[in-house]
GROMACS .gro file of C-alpha atoms in nm:
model
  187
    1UNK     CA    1   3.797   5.797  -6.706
    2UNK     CA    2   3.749   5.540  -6.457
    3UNK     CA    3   3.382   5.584  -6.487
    4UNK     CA    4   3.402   5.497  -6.823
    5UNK     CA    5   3.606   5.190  -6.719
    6UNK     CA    6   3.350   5.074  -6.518
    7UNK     CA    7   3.078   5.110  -6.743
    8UNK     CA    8   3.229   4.927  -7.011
    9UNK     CA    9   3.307   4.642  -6.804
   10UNK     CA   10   2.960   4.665  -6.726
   11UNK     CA   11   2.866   4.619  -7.084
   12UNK     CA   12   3.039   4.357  -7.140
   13UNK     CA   13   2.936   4.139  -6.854
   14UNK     CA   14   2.791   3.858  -7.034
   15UNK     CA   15   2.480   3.613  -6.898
   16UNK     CA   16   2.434   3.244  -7.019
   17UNK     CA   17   2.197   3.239  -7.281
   18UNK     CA   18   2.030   2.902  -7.087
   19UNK     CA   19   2.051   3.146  -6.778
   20UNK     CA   20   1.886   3.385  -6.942
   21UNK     CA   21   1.593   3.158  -7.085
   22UNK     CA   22   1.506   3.020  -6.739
   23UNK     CA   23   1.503   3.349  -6.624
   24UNK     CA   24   1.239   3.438  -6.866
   25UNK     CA   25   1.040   3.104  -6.818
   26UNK     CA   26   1.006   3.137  -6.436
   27UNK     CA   27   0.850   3.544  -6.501
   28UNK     CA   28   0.636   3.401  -6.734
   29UNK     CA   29   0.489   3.134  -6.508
   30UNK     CA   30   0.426   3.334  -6.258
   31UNK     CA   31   0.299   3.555  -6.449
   32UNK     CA   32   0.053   3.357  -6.574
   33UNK     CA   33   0.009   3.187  -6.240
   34UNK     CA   34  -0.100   3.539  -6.083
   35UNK     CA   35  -0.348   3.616  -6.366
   36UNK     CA   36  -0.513   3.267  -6.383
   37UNK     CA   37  -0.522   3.304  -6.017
   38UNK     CA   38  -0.651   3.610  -5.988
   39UNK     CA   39  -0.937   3.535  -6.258
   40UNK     CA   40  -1.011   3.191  -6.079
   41UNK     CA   41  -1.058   3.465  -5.724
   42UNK     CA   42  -1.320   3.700  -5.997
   43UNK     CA   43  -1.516   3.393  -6.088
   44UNK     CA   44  -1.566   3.304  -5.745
   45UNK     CA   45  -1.626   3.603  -5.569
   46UNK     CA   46  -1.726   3.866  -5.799
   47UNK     CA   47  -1.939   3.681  -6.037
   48UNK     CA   48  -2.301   3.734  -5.998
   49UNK     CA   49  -2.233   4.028  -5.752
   50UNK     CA   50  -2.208   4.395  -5.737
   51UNK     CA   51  -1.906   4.529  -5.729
   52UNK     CA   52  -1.683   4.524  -5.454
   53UNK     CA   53  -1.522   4.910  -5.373
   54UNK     CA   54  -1.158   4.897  -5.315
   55UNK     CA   55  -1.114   5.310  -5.313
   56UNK     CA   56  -1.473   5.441  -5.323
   57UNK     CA   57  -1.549   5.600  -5.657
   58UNK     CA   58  -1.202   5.543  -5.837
   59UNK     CA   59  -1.097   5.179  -5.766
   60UNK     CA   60  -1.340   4.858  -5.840
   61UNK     CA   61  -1.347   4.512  -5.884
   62UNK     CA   62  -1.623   4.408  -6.150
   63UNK     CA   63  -1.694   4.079  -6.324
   64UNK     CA   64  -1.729   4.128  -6.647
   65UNK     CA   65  -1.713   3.928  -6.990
   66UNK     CA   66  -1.475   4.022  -7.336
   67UNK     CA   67  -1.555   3.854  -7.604
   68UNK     CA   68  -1.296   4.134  -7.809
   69UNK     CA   69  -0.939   4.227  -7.708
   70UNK     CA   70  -0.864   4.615  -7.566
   71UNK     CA   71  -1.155   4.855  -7.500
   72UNK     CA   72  -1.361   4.525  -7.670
   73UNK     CA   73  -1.231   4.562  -8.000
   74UNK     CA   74  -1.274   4.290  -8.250
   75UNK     CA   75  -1.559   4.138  -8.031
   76UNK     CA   76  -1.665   3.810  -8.096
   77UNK     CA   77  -1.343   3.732  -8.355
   78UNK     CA   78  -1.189   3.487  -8.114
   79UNK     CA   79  -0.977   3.304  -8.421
   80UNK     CA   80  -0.863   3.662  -8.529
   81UNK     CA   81  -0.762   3.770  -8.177
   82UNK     CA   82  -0.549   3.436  -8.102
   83UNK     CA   83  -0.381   3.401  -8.442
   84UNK     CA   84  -0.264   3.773  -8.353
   85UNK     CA   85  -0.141   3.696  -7.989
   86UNK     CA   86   0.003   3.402  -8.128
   87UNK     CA   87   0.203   3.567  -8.421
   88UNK     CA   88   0.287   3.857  -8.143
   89UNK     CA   89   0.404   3.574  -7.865
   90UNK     CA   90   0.657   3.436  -8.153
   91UNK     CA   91   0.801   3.732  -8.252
   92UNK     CA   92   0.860   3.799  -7.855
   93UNK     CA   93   1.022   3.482  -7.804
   94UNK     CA   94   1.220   3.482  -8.128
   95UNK     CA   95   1.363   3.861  -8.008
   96UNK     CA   96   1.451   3.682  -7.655
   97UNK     CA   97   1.610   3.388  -7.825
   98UNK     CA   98   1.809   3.636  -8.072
   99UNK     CA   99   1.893   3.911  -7.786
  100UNK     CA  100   2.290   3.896  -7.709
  101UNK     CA  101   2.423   3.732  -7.354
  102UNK     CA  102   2.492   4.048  -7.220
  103UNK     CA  103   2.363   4.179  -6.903
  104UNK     CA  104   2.217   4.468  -7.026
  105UNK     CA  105   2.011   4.269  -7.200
  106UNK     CA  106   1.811   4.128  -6.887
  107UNK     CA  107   1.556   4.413  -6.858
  108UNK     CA  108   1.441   4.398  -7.262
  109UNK     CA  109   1.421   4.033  -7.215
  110UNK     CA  110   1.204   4.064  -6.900
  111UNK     CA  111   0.969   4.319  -7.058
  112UNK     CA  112   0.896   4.025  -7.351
  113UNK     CA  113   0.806   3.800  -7.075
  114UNK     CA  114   0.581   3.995  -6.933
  115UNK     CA  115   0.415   4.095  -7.342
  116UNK     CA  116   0.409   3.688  -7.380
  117UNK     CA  117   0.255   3.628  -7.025
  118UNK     CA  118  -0.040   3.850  -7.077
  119UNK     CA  119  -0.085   3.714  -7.412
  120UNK     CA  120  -0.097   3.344  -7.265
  121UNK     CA  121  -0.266   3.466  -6.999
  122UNK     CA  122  -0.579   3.601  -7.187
  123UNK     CA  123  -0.473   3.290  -7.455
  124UNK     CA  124  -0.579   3.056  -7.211
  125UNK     CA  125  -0.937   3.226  -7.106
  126UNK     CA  126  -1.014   3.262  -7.515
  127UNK     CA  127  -0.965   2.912  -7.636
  128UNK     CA  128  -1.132   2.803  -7.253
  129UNK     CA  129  -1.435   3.039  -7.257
  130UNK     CA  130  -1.408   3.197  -7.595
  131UNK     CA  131  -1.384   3.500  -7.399
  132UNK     CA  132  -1.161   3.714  -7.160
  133UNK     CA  133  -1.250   3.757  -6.765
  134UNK     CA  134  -1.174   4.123  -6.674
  135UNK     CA  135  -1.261   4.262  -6.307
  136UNK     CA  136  -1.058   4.569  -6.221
  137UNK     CA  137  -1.245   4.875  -6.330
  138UNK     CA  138  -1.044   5.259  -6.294
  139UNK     CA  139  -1.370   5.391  -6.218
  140UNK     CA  140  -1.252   5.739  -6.153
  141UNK     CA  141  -1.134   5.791  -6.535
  142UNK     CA  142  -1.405   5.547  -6.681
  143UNK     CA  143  -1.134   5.315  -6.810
  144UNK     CA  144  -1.209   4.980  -6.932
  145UNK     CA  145  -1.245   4.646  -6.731
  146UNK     CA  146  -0.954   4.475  -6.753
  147UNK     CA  147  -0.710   4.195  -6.559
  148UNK     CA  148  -0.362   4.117  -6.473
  149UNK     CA  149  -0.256   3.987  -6.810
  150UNK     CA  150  -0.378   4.300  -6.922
  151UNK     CA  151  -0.178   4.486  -6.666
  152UNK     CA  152   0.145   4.241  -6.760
  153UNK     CA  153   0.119   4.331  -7.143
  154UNK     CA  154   0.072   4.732  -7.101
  155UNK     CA  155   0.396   4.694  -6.858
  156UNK     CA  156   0.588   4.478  -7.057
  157UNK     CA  157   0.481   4.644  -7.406
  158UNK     CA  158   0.601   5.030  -7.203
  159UNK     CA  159   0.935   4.894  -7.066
  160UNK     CA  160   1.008   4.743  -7.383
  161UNK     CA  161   0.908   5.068  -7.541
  162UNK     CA  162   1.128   5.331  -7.288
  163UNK     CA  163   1.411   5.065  -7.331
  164UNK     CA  164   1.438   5.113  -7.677
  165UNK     CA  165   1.393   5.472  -7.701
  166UNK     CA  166   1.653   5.565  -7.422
  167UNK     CA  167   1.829   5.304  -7.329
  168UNK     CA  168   1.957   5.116  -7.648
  169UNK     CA  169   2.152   5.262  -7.891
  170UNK     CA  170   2.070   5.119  -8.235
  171UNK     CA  171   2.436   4.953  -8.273
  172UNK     CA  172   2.272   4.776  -7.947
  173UNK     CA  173   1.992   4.608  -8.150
  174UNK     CA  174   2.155   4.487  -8.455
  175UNK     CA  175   2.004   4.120  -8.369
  176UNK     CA  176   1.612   4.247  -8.428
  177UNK     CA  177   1.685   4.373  -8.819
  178UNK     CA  178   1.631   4.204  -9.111
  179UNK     CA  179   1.910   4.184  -9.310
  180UNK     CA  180   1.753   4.200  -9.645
  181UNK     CA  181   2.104   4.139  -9.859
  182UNK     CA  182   2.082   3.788  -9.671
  183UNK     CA  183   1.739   3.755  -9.748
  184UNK     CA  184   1.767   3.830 -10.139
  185UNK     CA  185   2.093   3.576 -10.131
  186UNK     CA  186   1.868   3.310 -10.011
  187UNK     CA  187   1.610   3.397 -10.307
   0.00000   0.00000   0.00000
């Protein structure tokens, strides 16, 4: 019983929505920071060099070039690729702005601040190079070059994916539907 106490107290802790949005902006910069970073260190040191070995035959780092978005899809459709970032980034920031002020709240927000990271992240090397700098390379399993925004996006885009299978209950995301009696009022 008193568990149950507890916990609902705990769900009904509430955060500032402003709180909440600054929260949000500083993991995004440094999100962004780290990957821009980290792509500045590629350039520099692994540009126009063989790869450097951090775990002999599974780890690498490895300049490379993507003109496409994952595994080099859509390759060479930079306009494409942006306008869907960009329609992805909005819908990640309109969720945060709609999520409720309650605490529980915090981690769903966090994973769509790491989704909208990578995607400025890998924003801001398209419309500056009209391509993507990727440098760590799984080569044990053959994966695909890729970099930290890449990293923040799979992260983010998991979290936010285990959070709403098993963490929120639907009555818990009542904000993200589209009330379609509302919309045909409107119409």
């Amino acid at each position: 019983m008193k568990k149950e106490k507890d916990l609902q107290m705990h769900e009904r802790k509430k955060i500032s929505k402003n709180k909440m949005l600054i929260i949000c902006f500083i993991i995004m910069c440094i999100s962004v920071f780290l990957d821009q970073y980290s792509k500045v260190l590629a350039v520099r040191n692994l540009r126009d060099n063989t790869s450097f070995v951090l775990i002999d035959g599974a780890l690498e780092l490895y300049y490379i070039v993507n003109t496409g978005s994952s595994w080099g899809m859509l390759a060479g459709q930079k306009a494409l690729i942006l306008f869907i970032s960009a329609v992805i980034v909005a819908l990640c920031l309109f969720m945060i702005i709609k999520s409720p002020d309650d605490i529980k709240f915090i981690p769903f927000n966090i994973s769509l601040s790491m989704i909208i990271a990578g995607g400025i992240g890998n924003g801001i090397d398209r419309i500056r190079y009209s391509y993507v700098i990727d440098f760590i390379y799984f080569k044990l399993i053959n994966f695909p070059v890729f970099n930290v925004a890449d990293i923040f996006v799979t992260c983010g885009a998991a979290m936010f994916i285990l959070l709403i299978l098993f963490k929120y209950k639907e009555k818990d995301l009542y904000f993200m539907k589209f009330n379609q009696k509302k919309f045909r009022e409107m119409n």
